[in-house]
Amino acid sequence: DVKVTQSSRYLVKRTGEKVFLECVQDMDHENMFWYRQDPGLGLRLIYFSYDVKMKEKGDIPEGYSVSREKKERFSLILESASTNQTSMYLCASSANRRRFYGYTFGSGTRLTVV
Amino acid sequence: GENVEQHPSTLSVQEGDSAVIKCTYSDSASNYFPWYKQELGKRPQLIIDIRSNVGEKKDQRIAVTLNKTAKHFSLHITETQPEDSAVYFCAASNSNSGYALNFGKGTSLLVTP
């Protein structure tokens, strides 16, 4: 089974802090994605990446950046955390962009910004 | 970009009844439509998917139908059981977006014994 591992299950950070959320997958997947999940809003795409050092903006990239220095690792960065970034963050990966086989999700990181 | 609408937002059925969740999408180029189930406190899990060259797909008690002309697709669960209680998400994607999934807002299904 593909494993997608998010480094933290729960995080509490202060307003203005720089926050790093880490995601690692172990199946050599090309594609990796970051979503945030909020009640009543579903899953909204923040950023995604098809390859090392490559990134694409999703629907809500404002206030976020990403880093993919290695194929297996995709980091989400909150440059200056704000209370409206309190949310559940889900990382996902999929095999490649030539044919779609569906995502495997991580367990999520519940971030609270105080 | 793609917009996926999902209805209803909540659904309550009695055990043994059928449940139907409907989604519409806006981008006619979309060609892949997965459904995910998310139990409380857990990650979303793929339960069934359909590609645009197929009109219907079944897997035991779960089926998905796709109407490309009308741009809608539906999830059908028959003989529901309490363990089917969860939030269900539909999604759509296409090669133009690199297969990034656009999700509906979810349907909270409750199956009462």
PDB file of C-alpha atoms in Angstrom:
ATOM      1  CA  ASP A   1       0.000   0.000   0.000  1.00  0.00           C
ATOM      2  CA  VAL A   2       1.089   3.520  -0.761  1.00  0.00           C
ATOM      3  CA  LYS A   3       1.865   5.468   2.348  1.00  0.00           C
ATOM      4  CA  VAL A   4       1.470   9.197   2.561  1.00  0.00           C
ATOM      5  CA  THR A   5       2.772  10.460   5.864  1.00  0.00           C
ATOM      6  CA  GLN A   6       2.185  13.895   7.308  1.00  0.00           C
ATOM      7  CA  SER A   7       4.662  14.814   9.981  1.00  0.00           C
ATOM      8  CA  SER A   8       2.237  16.233  12.541  1.00  0.00           C
ATOM      9  CA  ARG A   9      -1.313  15.261  13.436  1.00  0.00           C
ATOM     10  CA  TYR A  10      -1.961  18.401  15.485  1.00  0.00           C
ATOM     11  CA  LEU A  11      -0.180  21.745  15.521  1.00  0.00           C
ATOM     12  CA  VAL A  12      -0.793  24.951  17.449  1.00  0.00           C
ATOM     13  CA  LYS A  13       1.012  28.039  16.222  1.00  0.00           C
ATOM     14  CA  ARG A  14       0.909  31.737  16.979  1.00  0.00           C
ATOM     15  CA  THR A  15      -0.217  34.443  14.593  1.00  0.00           C
ATOM     16  CA  GLY A  16       2.692  35.657  12.481  1.00  0.00           C
ATOM     17  CA  GLU A  17       4.770  32.498  12.838  1.00  0.00           C
ATOM     18  CA  LYS A  18       6.237  30.756   9.800  1.00  0.00           C
ATOM     19  CA  VAL A  19       4.775  27.248   9.689  1.00  0.00           C
ATOM     20  CA  PHE A  20       6.029  24.198   7.816  1.00  0.00           C
ATOM     21  CA  LEU A  21       3.782  21.219   7.098  1.00  0.00           C
ATOM     22  CA  GLU A  22       5.622  18.184   5.793  1.00  0.00           C
ATOM     23  CA  CYS A  23       4.372  15.352   3.612  1.00  0.00           C
ATOM     24  CA  VAL A  24       6.284  12.269   2.479  1.00  0.00           C
ATOM     25  CA  GLN A  25       5.153   9.484   0.139  1.00  0.00           C
ATOM     26  CA  ASP A  26       6.966   6.186  -0.347  1.00  0.00           C
ATOM     27  CA  MET A  27       5.770   4.937  -3.755  1.00  0.00           C
ATOM     28  CA  ASP A  28       7.715   7.108  -6.179  1.00  0.00           C
ATOM     29  CA  HIS A  29       4.599   9.073  -7.145  1.00  0.00           C
ATOM     30  CA  GLU A  30       5.128  12.008  -9.457  1.00  0.00           C
ATOM     31  CA  ASN A  31       2.175  14.103  -8.325  1.00  0.00           C
ATOM     32  CA  MET A  32       1.657  15.598  -4.901  1.00  0.00           C
ATOM     33  CA  PHE A  33      -1.091  17.915  -3.675  1.00  0.00           C
ATOM     34  CA  TRP A  34      -2.020  20.062  -0.689  1.00  0.00           C
ATOM     35  CA  TYR A  35      -5.653  20.687   0.247  1.00  0.00           C
ATOM     36  CA  ARG A  36      -7.335  22.339   3.153  1.00  0.00           C
ATOM     37  CA  GLN A  37     -10.590  20.969   4.498  1.00  0.00           C
ATOM     38  CA  ASP A  38     -13.136  23.151   6.263  1.00  0.00           C
ATOM     39  CA  PRO A  39     -16.681  22.225   7.341  1.00  0.00           C
ATOM     40  CA  GLY A  40     -19.192  23.019   4.634  1.00  0.00           C
ATOM     41  CA  LEU A  41     -16.491  23.972   2.141  1.00  0.00           C
ATOM     42  CA  GLY A  42     -15.148  20.561   1.241  1.00  0.00           C
ATOM     43  CA  LEU A  43     -11.561  20.139   0.077  1.00  0.00           C
ATOM     44  CA  ARG A  44      -9.952  23.110  -1.599  1.00  0.00           C
ATOM     45  CA  LEU A  45      -6.728  22.835  -3.578  1.00  0.00           C
ATOM     46  CA  ILE A  46      -3.876  25.039  -2.375  1.00  0.00           C
ATOM     47  CA  TYR A  47      -0.871  23.932  -4.460  1.00  0.00           C
ATOM     48  CA  PHE A  48       0.282  20.896  -6.367  1.00  0.00           C
ATOM     49  CA  SER A  49       3.454  19.601  -7.960  1.00  0.00           C
ATOM     50  CA  TYR A  50       4.227  17.236 -10.853  1.00  0.00           C
ATOM     51  CA  ASP A  51       7.946  16.994 -10.359  1.00  0.00           C
ATOM     52  CA  VAL A  52      10.875  18.064  -8.264  1.00  0.00           C
ATOM     53  CA  LYS A  53      11.196  21.843  -8.025  1.00  0.00           C
ATOM     54  CA  MET A  54       7.956  22.257  -9.930  1.00  0.00           C
ATOM     55  CA  LYS A  55       4.771  23.778  -8.468  1.00  0.00           C
ATOM     56  CA  GLU A  56       1.358  24.952  -9.645  1.00  0.00           C
ATOM     57  CA  LYS A  57      -1.125  27.168  -7.850  1.00  0.00           C
ATOM     58  CA  GLY A  58      -4.468  25.723  -6.941  1.00  0.00           C
ATOM     59  CA  ASP A  59      -7.659  27.576  -6.113  1.00  0.00           C
ATOM     60  CA  ILE A  60      -6.567  29.215  -2.851  1.00  0.00           C
ATOM     61  CA  PRO A  61      -2.768  29.781  -2.888  1.00  0.00           C
ATOM     62  CA  GLU A  62      -2.774  33.150  -1.127  1.00  0.00           C
ATOM     63  CA  GLY A  63      -0.754  33.110   2.066  1.00  0.00           C
ATOM     64  CA  TYR A  64       0.896  29.782   1.226  1.00  0.00           C
ATOM     65  CA  SER A  65       3.967  28.576  -0.596  1.00  0.00           C
ATOM     66  CA  VAL A  66       5.379  25.106  -1.272  1.00  0.00           C
ATOM     67  CA  SER A  67       8.690  23.361  -1.706  1.00  0.00           C
ATOM     68  CA  ARG A  68       9.542  20.133  -3.477  1.00  0.00           C
ATOM     69  CA  GLU A  69      13.274  19.532  -3.315  1.00  0.00           C
ATOM     70  CA  LYS A  70      12.962  15.743  -3.446  1.00  0.00           C
ATOM     71  CA  LYS A  71      10.422  13.623  -5.292  1.00  0.00           C
ATOM     72  CA  GLU A  72       9.048  11.996  -2.141  1.00  0.00           C
ATOM     73  CA  ARG A  73       8.634  15.168  -0.068  1.00  0.00           C
ATOM     74  CA  PHE A  74       6.241  18.082  -0.526  1.00  0.00           C
ATOM     75  CA  SER A  75       6.174  20.859   2.035  1.00  0.00           C
ATOM     76  CA  LEU A  76       3.483  23.458   2.604  1.00  0.00           C
ATOM     77  CA  ILE A  77       4.672  26.751   4.081  1.00  0.00           C
ATOM     78  CA  LEU A  78       2.543  29.362   5.786  1.00  0.00           C
ATOM     79  CA  GLU A  79       4.705  32.450   5.475  1.00  0.00           C
ATOM     80  CA  SER A  80       2.985  34.345   8.291  1.00  0.00           C
ATOM     81  CA  ALA A  81       0.261  32.303   9.943  1.00  0.00           C
ATOM     82  CA  SER A  82      -3.104  33.946  10.481  1.00  0.00           C
ATOM     83  CA  THR A  83      -6.183  32.785  12.382  1.00  0.00           C
ATOM     84  CA  ASN A  84      -8.108  32.247   9.118  1.00  0.00           C
ATOM     85  CA  GLN A  85      -5.580  29.544   8.248  1.00  0.00           C
ATOM     86  CA  THR A  86      -6.826  27.410  11.119  1.00  0.00           C
ATOM     87  CA  SER A  87      -7.931  24.276   9.296  1.00  0.00           C
ATOM     88  CA  MET A  88      -7.327  20.608   8.530  1.00  0.00           C
ATOM     89  CA  TYR A  89      -4.574  20.243   5.906  1.00  0.00           C
ATOM     90  CA  LEU A  90      -4.506  17.138   3.755  1.00  0.00           C
ATOM     91  CA  CYS A  91      -1.644  16.019   1.580  1.00  0.00           C
ATOM     92  CA  ALA A  92      -2.232  13.583  -1.299  1.00  0.00           C
ATOM     93  CA  SER A  93      -0.208  11.876  -4.008  1.00  0.00           C
ATOM     94  CA  SER A  94      -0.958  10.138  -7.295  1.00  0.00           C
ATOM     95  CA  ALA A  95       1.149   8.141  -9.698  1.00  0.00           C
ATOM     96  CA  ASN A  96       1.533  10.434 -12.703  1.00  0.00           C
ATOM     97  CA  ARG A  97      -0.253  12.930 -14.915  1.00  0.00           C
ATOM     98  CA  ARG A  98      -0.476  10.752 -18.011  1.00  0.00           C
ATOM     99  CA  ARG A  99      -3.256   8.575 -16.611  1.00  0.00           C
ATOM    100  CA  PHE A 100      -5.137   9.211 -13.438  1.00  0.00           C
ATOM    101  CA  TYR A 101      -5.501   6.511 -10.829  1.00  0.00           C
ATOM    102  CA  GLY A 102      -6.853   8.506  -7.937  1.00  0.00           C
ATOM    103  CA  TYR A 103      -5.268  10.010  -4.865  1.00  0.00           C
ATOM    104  CA  THR A 104      -3.878   8.503  -1.722  1.00  0.00           C
ATOM    105  CA  PHE A 105      -4.341  10.904   1.160  1.00  0.00           C
ATOM    106  CA  GLY A 106      -2.294  11.431   4.275  1.00  0.00           C
ATOM    107  CA  SER A 107      -3.925  11.422   7.711  1.00  0.00           C
ATOM    108  CA  GLY A 108      -4.079  15.195   7.844  1.00  0.00           C
ATOM    109  CA  THR A 109      -2.640  17.915  10.049  1.00  0.00           C
ATOM    110  CA  ARG A 110      -5.071  19.907  12.138  1.00  0.00           C
ATOM    111  CA  LEU A 111      -3.534  23.352  12.472  1.00  0.00           C
ATOM    112  CA  THR A 112      -4.770  25.874  14.984  1.00  0.00           C
ATOM    113  CA  VAL A 113      -3.451  29.431  14.776  1.00  0.00           C
ATOM    114  CA  VAL A 114      -3.946  31.449  17.939  1.00  0.00           C
TER     115      VAL A 114
ATOM    116  CA  GLY B   1     -11.725  26.439 -13.667  1.00  0.00           C
ATOM    117  CA  GLU B   2     -13.815  23.409 -12.870  1.00  0.00           C
ATOM    118  CA  ASN B   3     -16.770  23.847 -10.490  1.00  0.00           C
ATOM    119  CA  VAL B   4     -18.299  20.781  -8.862  1.00  0.00           C
ATOM    120  CA  GLU B   5     -21.689  21.040  -7.150  1.00  0.00           C
ATOM    121  CA  GLN B   6     -22.840  18.256  -4.828  1.00  0.00           C
ATOM    122  CA  HIS B   7     -26.313  17.555  -3.407  1.00  0.00           C
ATOM    123  CA  PRO B   8     -27.667  16.985  -0.877  1.00  0.00           C
ATOM    124  CA  SER B   9     -25.373  18.276   1.843  1.00  0.00           C
ATOM    125  CA  THR B  10     -26.953  15.906   4.379  1.00  0.00           C
ATOM    126  CA  LEU B  11     -28.832  12.671   3.851  1.00  0.00           C
ATOM    127  CA  SER B  12     -30.475  10.411   6.398  1.00  0.00           C
ATOM    128  CA  VAL B  13     -31.758   6.966   5.448  1.00  0.00           C
ATOM    129  CA  GLN B  14     -32.893   3.874   7.278  1.00  0.00           C
ATOM    130  CA  GLU B  15     -30.771   0.771   7.206  1.00  0.00           C
ATOM    131  CA  GLY B  16     -31.548  -1.257   4.104  1.00  0.00           C
ATOM    132  CA  ASP B  17     -32.753   1.705   2.066  1.00  0.00           C
ATOM    133  CA  SER B  18     -30.883   3.137  -0.909  1.00  0.00           C
ATOM    134  CA  ALA B  19     -28.967   6.414  -0.917  1.00  0.00           C
ATOM    135  CA  VAL B  20     -28.255   8.605  -3.920  1.00  0.00           C
ATOM    136  CA  ILE B  21     -25.830  11.524  -4.046  1.00  0.00           C
ATOM    137  CA  LYS B  22     -25.666  13.738  -7.123  1.00  0.00           C
ATOM    138  CA  CYS B  23     -22.933  15.939  -8.544  1.00  0.00           C
ATOM    139  CA  THR B  24     -22.691  18.286 -11.486  1.00  0.00           C
ATOM    140  CA  TYR B  25     -19.562  19.675 -13.087  1.00  0.00           C
ATOM    141  CA  SER B  26     -18.909  22.640 -15.323  1.00  0.00           C
ATOM    142  CA  ASP B  27     -15.870  21.773 -17.456  1.00  0.00           C
ATOM    143  CA  SER B  28     -16.844  19.632 -20.430  1.00  0.00           C
ATOM    144  CA  ALA B  29     -13.197  18.508 -20.687  1.00  0.00           C
ATOM    145  CA  SER B  30     -13.441  16.665 -17.366  1.00  0.00           C
ATOM    146  CA  ASN B  31     -12.970  12.961 -17.888  1.00  0.00           C
ATOM    147  CA  TYR B  32     -12.291  11.360 -14.516  1.00  0.00           C
ATOM    148  CA  PHE B  33     -14.819  11.224 -11.662  1.00  0.00           C
ATOM    149  CA  PRO B  34     -13.878   9.599  -8.339  1.00  0.00           C
ATOM    150  CA  TRP B  35     -15.876   9.299  -5.155  1.00  0.00           C
ATOM    151  CA  TYR B  36     -14.286   9.389  -1.720  1.00  0.00           C
ATOM    152  CA  LYS B  37     -15.626   8.294   1.643  1.00  0.00           C
ATOM    153  CA  GLN B  38     -14.387   9.977   4.791  1.00  0.00           C
ATOM    154  CA  GLU B  39     -15.254   8.485   8.148  1.00  0.00           C
ATOM    155  CA  LEU B  40     -15.072  10.685  11.210  1.00  0.00           C
ATOM    156  CA  GLY B  41     -11.481  11.531  12.075  1.00  0.00           C
ATOM    157  CA  LYS B  42     -10.048   9.573   9.147  1.00  0.00           C
ATOM    158  CA  ARG B  43      -8.553  10.350   5.782  1.00  0.00           C
ATOM    159  CA  PRO B  44     -10.682  10.279   2.600  1.00  0.00           C
ATOM    160  CA  GLN B  45     -10.602   6.899   0.892  1.00  0.00           C
ATOM    161  CA  LEU B  46     -11.357   6.235  -2.768  1.00  0.00           C
ATOM    162  CA  ILE B  47     -14.420   3.987  -3.037  1.00  0.00           C
ATOM    163  CA  ILE B  48     -15.208   4.031  -6.741  1.00  0.00           C
ATOM    164  CA  ASP B  49     -14.324   6.003  -9.843  1.00  0.00           C
ATOM    165  CA  ILE B  50     -15.506   6.306 -13.427  1.00  0.00           C
ATOM    166  CA  ARG B  51     -13.938   7.592 -16.605  1.00  0.00           C
ATOM    167  CA  SER B  52     -15.746   9.488 -19.322  1.00  0.00           C
ATOM    168  CA  ASN B  53     -15.816   6.568 -21.763  1.00  0.00           C
ATOM    169  CA  VAL B  54     -18.063   4.588 -19.395  1.00  0.00           C
ATOM    170  CA  GLY B  55     -21.686   5.300 -18.436  1.00  0.00           C
ATOM    171  CA  GLU B  56     -21.981   3.143 -15.322  1.00  0.00           C
ATOM    172  CA  LYS B  57     -19.759   1.185 -12.983  1.00  0.00           C
ATOM    173  CA  LYS B  58     -20.692  -1.132 -10.112  1.00  0.00           C
ATOM    174  CA  ASP B  59     -18.826  -2.550  -7.178  1.00  0.00           C
ATOM    175  CA  GLN B  60     -21.008  -4.687  -4.918  1.00  0.00           C
ATOM    176  CA  ARG B  61     -23.483  -2.308  -3.232  1.00  0.00           C
ATOM    177  CA  ILE B  62     -22.000   0.826  -4.786  1.00  0.00           C
ATOM    178  CA  ALA B  63     -22.578   2.137  -8.295  1.00  0.00           C
ATOM    179  CA  VAL B  64     -21.726   5.328 -10.111  1.00  0.00           C
ATOM    180  CA  THR B  65     -23.480   6.666 -13.199  1.00  0.00           C
ATOM    181  CA  LEU B  66     -22.244   9.357 -15.551  1.00  0.00           C
ATOM    182  CA  ASN B  67     -24.210  11.499 -17.984  1.00  0.00           C
ATOM    183  CA  LYS B  68     -21.664  13.451 -20.026  1.00  0.00           C
ATOM    184  CA  THR B  69     -24.279  15.349 -22.003  1.00  0.00           C
ATOM    185  CA  ALA B  70     -25.878  16.732 -18.865  1.00  0.00           C
ATOM    186  CA  LYS B  71     -22.533  16.918 -17.047  1.00  0.00           C
ATOM    187  CA  HIS B  72     -23.683  15.090 -13.970  1.00  0.00           C
ATOM    188  CA  PHE B  73     -22.748  11.933 -12.149  1.00  0.00           C
ATOM    189  CA  SER B  74     -24.259  10.125  -9.200  1.00  0.00           C
ATOM    190  CA  LEU B  75     -23.328   7.699  -6.456  1.00  0.00           C
ATOM    191  CA  HIS B  76     -25.829   4.988  -5.592  1.00  0.00           C
ATOM    192  CA  ILE B  77     -25.538   2.907  -2.433  1.00  0.00           C
ATOM    193  CA  THR B  78     -27.997   0.036  -2.085  1.00  0.00           C
ATOM    194  CA  GLU B  79     -28.919  -1.920   1.056  1.00  0.00           C
ATOM    195  CA  THR B  80     -27.302   0.706   3.259  1.00  0.00           C
ATOM    196  CA  GLN B  81     -25.682  -0.316   6.531  1.00  0.00           C
ATOM    197  CA  PRO B  82     -24.751   1.775   9.595  1.00  0.00           C
ATOM    198  CA  GLU B  83     -21.067   1.516   8.595  1.00  0.00           C
ATOM    199  CA  ASP B  84     -21.902   3.434   5.421  1.00  0.00           C
ATOM    200  CA  SER B  85     -22.392   6.519   7.618  1.00  0.00           C
ATOM    201  CA  ALA B  86     -19.689   8.991   6.582  1.00  0.00           C
ATOM    202  CA  VAL B  87     -19.067  12.079   4.495  1.00  0.00           C
ATOM    203  CA  TYR B  88     -18.922  11.370   0.771  1.00  0.00           C
ATOM    204  CA  PHE B  89     -17.118  13.623  -1.699  1.00  0.00           C
ATOM    205  CA  CYS B  90     -17.409  13.631  -5.451  1.00  0.00           C
ATOM    206  CA  ALA B  91     -14.651  15.064  -7.611  1.00  0.00           C
ATOM    207  CA  ALA B  92     -13.821  15.791 -11.224  1.00  0.00           C
ATOM    208  CA  SER B  93     -10.614  16.305 -13.127  1.00  0.00           C
ATOM    209  CA  ASN B  94      -9.191  16.433 -16.624  1.00  0.00           C
ATOM    210  CA  SER B  95      -5.868  16.349 -18.367  1.00  0.00           C
ATOM    211  CA  ASN B  96      -5.911  20.116 -18.886  1.00  0.00           C
ATOM    212  CA  SER B  97      -5.624  20.619 -15.136  1.00  0.00           C
ATOM    213  CA  GLY B  98      -3.039  17.887 -14.868  1.00  0.00           C
ATOM    214  CA  TYR B  99      -5.597  15.692 -13.129  1.00  0.00           C
ATOM    215  CA  ALA B 100      -5.753  17.849 -10.014  1.00  0.00           C
ATOM    216  CA  LEU B 101      -9.069  16.969  -8.418  1.00  0.00           C
ATOM    217  CA  ASN B 102     -11.821  19.528  -7.880  1.00  0.00           C
ATOM    218  CA  PHE B 103     -14.063  18.339  -5.066  1.00  0.00           C
ATOM    219  CA  GLY B 104     -17.692  18.900  -4.231  1.00  0.00           C
ATOM    220  CA  LYS B 105     -18.498  20.173  -0.735  1.00  0.00           C
ATOM    221  CA  GLY B 106     -19.482  16.778   0.564  1.00  0.00           C
ATOM    222  CA  THR B 107     -22.584  14.891   1.656  1.00  0.00           C
ATOM    223  CA  SER B 108     -22.955  13.712   5.234  1.00  0.00           C
ATOM    224  CA  LEU B 109     -24.771  10.381   5.091  1.00  0.00           C
ATOM    225  CA  LEU B 110     -26.357   8.953   8.220  1.00  0.00           C
ATOM    226  CA  VAL B 111     -27.734   5.418   8.157  1.00  0.00           C
ATOM    227  CA  THR B 112     -29.962   4.720  11.127  1.00  0.00           C
ATOM    228  CA  PRO B 113     -30.597   1.138  12.314  1.00  0.00           C
TER     229      PRO B 113
END
